[in-house]
XYZ file of C-alpha atoms in Angstrom:
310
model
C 0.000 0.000 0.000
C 3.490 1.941 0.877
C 4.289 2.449 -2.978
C 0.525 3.147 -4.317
C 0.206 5.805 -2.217
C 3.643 6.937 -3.225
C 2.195 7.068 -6.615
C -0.659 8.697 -5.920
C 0.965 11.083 -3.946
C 3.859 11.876 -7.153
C 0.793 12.377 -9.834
C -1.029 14.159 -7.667
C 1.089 16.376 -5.667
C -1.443 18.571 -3.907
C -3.623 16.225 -2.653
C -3.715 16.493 1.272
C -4.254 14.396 4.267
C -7.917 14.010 3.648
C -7.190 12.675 0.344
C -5.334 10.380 1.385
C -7.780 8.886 4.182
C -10.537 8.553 1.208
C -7.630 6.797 -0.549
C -6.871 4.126 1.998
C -10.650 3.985 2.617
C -11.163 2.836 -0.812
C -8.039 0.940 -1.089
C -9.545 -1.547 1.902
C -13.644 -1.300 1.300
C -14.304 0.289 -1.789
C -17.032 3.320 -1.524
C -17.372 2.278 2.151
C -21.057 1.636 1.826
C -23.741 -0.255 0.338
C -26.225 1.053 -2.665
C -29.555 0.231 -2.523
C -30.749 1.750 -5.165
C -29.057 0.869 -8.476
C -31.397 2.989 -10.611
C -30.436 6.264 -8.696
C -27.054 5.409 -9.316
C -27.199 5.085 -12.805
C -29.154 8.452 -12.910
C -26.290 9.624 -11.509
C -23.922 8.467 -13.143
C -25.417 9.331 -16.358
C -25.798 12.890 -15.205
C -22.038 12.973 -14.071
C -20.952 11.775 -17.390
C -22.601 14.606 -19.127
C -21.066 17.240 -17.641
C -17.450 16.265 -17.383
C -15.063 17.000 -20.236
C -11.458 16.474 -20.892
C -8.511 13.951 -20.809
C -6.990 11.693 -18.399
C -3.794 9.586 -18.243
C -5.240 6.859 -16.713
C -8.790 5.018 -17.591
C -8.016 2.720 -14.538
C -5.994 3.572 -11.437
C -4.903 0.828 -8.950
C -5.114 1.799 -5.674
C -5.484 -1.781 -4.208
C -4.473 -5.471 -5.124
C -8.479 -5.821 -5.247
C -9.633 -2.359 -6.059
C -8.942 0.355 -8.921
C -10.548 3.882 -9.638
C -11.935 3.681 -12.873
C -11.968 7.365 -14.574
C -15.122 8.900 -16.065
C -13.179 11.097 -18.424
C -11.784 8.502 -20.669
C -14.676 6.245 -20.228
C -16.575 8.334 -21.594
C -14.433 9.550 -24.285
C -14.062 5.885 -25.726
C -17.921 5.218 -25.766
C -18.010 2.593 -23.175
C -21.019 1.309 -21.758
C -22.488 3.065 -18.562
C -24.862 0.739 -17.501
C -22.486 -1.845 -17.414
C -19.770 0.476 -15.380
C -23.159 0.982 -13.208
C -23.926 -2.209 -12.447
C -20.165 -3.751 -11.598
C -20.002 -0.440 -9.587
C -23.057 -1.622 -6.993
C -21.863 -4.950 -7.410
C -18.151 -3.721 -5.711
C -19.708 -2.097 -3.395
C -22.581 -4.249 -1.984
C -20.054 -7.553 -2.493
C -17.706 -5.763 -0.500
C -17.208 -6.595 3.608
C -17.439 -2.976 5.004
C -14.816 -2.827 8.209
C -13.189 -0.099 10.226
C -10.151 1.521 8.578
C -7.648 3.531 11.163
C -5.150 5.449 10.566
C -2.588 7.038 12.869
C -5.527 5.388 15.551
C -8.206 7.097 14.403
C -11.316 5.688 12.723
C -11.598 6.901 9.074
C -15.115 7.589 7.915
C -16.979 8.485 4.990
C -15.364 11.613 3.148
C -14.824 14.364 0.248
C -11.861 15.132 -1.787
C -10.079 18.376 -0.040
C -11.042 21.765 -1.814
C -7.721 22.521 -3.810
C -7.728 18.488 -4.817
C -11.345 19.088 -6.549
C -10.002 22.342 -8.062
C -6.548 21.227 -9.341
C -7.742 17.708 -10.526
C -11.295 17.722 -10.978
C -11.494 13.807 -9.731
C -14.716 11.833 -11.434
C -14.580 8.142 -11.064
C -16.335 4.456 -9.668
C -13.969 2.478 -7.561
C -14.693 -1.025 -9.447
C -12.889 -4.354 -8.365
C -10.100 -5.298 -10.756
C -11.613 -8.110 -11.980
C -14.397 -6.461 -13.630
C -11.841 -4.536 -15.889
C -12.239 -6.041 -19.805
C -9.442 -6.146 -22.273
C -10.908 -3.881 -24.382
C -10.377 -1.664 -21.471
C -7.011 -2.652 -20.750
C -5.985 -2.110 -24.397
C -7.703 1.548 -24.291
C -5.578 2.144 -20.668
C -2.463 1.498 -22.917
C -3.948 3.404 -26.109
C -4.864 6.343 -24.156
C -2.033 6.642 -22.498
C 0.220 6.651 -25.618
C -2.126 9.011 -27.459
C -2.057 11.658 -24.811
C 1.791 11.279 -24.756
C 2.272 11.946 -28.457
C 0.529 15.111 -27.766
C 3.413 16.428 -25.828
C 6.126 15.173 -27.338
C 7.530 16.046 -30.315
C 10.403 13.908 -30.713
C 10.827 10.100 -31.001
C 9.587 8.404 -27.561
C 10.662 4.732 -26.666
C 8.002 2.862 -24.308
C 9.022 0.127 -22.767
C 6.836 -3.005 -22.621
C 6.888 -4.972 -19.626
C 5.006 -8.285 -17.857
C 5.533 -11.938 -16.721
C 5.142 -14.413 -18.953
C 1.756 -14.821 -20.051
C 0.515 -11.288 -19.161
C -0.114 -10.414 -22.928
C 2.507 -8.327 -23.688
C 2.237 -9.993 -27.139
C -1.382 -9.285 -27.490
C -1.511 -5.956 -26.566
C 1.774 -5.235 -29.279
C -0.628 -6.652 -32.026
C -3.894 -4.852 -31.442
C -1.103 -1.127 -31.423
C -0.914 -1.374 -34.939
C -0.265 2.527 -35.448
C 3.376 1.463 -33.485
C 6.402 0.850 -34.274
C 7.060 -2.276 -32.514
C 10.158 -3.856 -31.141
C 10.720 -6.996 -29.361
C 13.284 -7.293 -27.099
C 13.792 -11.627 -27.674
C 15.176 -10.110 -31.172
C 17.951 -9.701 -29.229
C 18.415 -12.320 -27.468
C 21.789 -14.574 -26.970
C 22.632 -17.241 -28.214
C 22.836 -20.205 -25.602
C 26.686 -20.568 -25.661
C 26.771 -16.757 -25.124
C 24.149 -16.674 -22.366
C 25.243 -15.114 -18.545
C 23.653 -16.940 -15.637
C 22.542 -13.889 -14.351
C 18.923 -12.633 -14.538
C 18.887 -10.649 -17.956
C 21.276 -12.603 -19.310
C 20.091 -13.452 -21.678
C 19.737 -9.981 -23.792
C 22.098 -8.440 -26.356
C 21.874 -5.173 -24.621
C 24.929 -3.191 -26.604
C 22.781 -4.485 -29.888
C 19.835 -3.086 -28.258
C 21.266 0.376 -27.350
C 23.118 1.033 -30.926
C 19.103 0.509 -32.408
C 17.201 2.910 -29.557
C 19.883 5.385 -29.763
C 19.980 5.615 -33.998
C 16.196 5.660 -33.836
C 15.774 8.289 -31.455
C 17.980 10.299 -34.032
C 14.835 9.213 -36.334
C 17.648 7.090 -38.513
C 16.398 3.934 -40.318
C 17.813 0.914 -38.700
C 19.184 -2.384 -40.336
C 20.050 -4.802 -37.632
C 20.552 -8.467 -36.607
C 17.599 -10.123 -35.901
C 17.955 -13.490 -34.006
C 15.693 -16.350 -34.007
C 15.874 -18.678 -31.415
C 14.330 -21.175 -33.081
C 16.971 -22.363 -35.670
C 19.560 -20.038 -33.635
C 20.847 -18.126 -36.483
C 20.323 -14.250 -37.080
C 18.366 -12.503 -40.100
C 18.515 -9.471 -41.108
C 15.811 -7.048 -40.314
C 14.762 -3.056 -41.235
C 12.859 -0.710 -38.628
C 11.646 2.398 -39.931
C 11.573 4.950 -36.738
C 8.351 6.396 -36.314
C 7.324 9.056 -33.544
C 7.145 6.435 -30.651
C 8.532 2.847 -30.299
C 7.383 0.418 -28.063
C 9.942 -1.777 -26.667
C 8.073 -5.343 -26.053
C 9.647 -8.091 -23.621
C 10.587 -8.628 -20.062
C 14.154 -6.846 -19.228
C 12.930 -3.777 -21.855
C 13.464 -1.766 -18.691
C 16.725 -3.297 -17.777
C 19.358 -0.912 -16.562
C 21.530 -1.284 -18.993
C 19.512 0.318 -21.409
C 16.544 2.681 -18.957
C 18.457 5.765 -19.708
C 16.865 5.042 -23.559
C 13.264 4.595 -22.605
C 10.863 7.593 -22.015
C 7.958 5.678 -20.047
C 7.802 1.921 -18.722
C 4.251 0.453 -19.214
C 3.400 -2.722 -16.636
C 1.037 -5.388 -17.815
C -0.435 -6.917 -14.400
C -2.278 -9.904 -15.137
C -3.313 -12.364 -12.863
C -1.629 -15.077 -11.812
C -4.541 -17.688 -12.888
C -5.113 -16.391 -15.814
C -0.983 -16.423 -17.069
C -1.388 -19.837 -15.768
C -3.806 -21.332 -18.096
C -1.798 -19.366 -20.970
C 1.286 -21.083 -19.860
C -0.212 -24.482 -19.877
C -0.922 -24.382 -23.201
C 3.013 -23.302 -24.103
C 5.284 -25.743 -25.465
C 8.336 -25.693 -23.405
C 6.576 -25.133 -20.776
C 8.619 -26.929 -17.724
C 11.480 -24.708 -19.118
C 9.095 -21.325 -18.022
C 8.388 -22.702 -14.739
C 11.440 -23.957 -13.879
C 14.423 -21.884 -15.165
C 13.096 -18.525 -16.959
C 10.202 -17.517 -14.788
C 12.056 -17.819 -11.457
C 14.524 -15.501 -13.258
C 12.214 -13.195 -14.395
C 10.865 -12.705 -10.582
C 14.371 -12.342 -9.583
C 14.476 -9.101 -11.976
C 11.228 -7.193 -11.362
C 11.512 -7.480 -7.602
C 14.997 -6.352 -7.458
C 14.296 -3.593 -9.429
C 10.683 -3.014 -8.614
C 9.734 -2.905 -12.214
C 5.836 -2.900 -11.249
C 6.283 0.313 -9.722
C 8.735 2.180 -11.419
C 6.151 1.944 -13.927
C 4.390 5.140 -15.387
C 1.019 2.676 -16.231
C -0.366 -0.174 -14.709
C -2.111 -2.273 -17.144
């Protein structure tokens, strides 16, 4: 809870201490209280929607392992459906065990956003549980995101791509077809060449020499390997205004000073499960590259280093 509200606190710098007792009121039992009238609260929420306006980073915001604020603002501007943001809203809420929440030893009740939070951020949102977030929506939270960040920028931008295995990092690096994608097993090592330690695995001066020519927008011809019959091919990438580097140990050290933003896909664990099952090779993931892949985003916190958590 330490590093979300950490977060919270860095993208929203003036929020004060009553802020933060809503957050960690949320955070533990949603709204805090049951609805009993779910046609009131889709009148409301209907007559929210029409009057806010606007972007926001972030359709979804975690601010729990179970919870996330889900933000009217994008919502909205990608059309999605408000009965159905309605009705897994009341369900949160009612399906939700409402206990006491202290902090500093006193009892935190029910509560507004402070004055100059409403005024600086203009906050409009549904605490949901995560589990009632789509794909659809997690593939806007990455789209609209990256839009909003071409807006202000106006030079190449390098993203960087990260997950465990099985969190559909690959999916999500389809469906961005206005990208220029890059996937970081092109440069991977062969086994001879391999180090033990976690990241190995990764050609990372190969990686650099391609980032760094391509944010000098320079066409890049470079060594592609496949793993498969171990042998490299050659391989063109035409720089476009943002790259999106796709693969565990995108955001490795040796090569962060290069990225602009770190993207985290946070799937859960059943769900990369059943994915993995159906992998060939799949004693070699749970056995040797998974373990290492741990090893790497907890020593370096990857998760939340992360400017989005998909």
């Amino acid at each position: 809870m330490e590093k979300i509200i950490a977060r919270q606190k860095k993208r929203y710098p003036l929020m004060e201490k009553q802020d933060l007792l809503k957050l960690l009121l949320q955070s533990q039992s949603a709204g805090g209280h049951m609805i009993s009238n779910k046609e009131s609260a889709l009148a409301y929420l209907k007559k929210e929607t029409e009057t806010i306006s606007g972007d926001n980073l972030y359709l979804y915001e975690e601010i729990s392992d179970k919870f996330v604020r889900l933000n009217l603002k994008p919502y909205k501007k990608y059309n999605f459906c408000l009965d159905y943001l309605n009705d897994v809203f009341v369900q949160t809420a009612n399906d939700t065990v409402i206990k006491d929440i202290y902090y500093q030893g006193e009892k935190i009740g029910l509560n507004h956003h402070s004055e100059i939070y409403r005024n600086n951020y203009f906050p409009a949102y549904r605490v949901i549980d995560k589990s009632f977030i789509t794909e659809e929506m997690r593939y806007i939270q990455v789209l609209n995101f990256l839009e909003l960040m071409k807006k202000v920028n106006n030079k190449v931008t390098i993203v960087a791509l990260e997950g465990r295995c099985a969190s559909g990092k690959t999916w999500l690096s389809e469906k961005l077809t206005d990208y220029t994608i890059l996937h970081i097993d092109d440069f991977f090592l062969p086994e001879e060449k391999k180090l033990k330690e976690f990241g190995g695995n990764v050609n990372y001066e190969a990686v650099k020499s391609v980032l760094t020519k391509l944010k000098a927008n320079e066409k890049m011809v470079y060594q592609k390997y496949n793993c498969t019959t171990n042998t490299y091919q050659e391989a063109v990438l035409i720089p476009g205004n943002c790259l999106i580097l796709e693969g565990v140990y995108s955001y490795h050290p040796n090569i962060r000073n290069l990225i602009d933003y770190l993207i985290f896909l946070d799937t859960e664990a059943d769900i990369r499960s059943a994915r993995l099952e159906k992998r060939i090779l799949y004693e070699r993931y749970i056995n040797e590259w998974i373990p290492q892949e741990e090893q790497y985003f907890e020593t370096f916190d990857i998760k939340y280093l992360s400017d989005l958590i998909v």
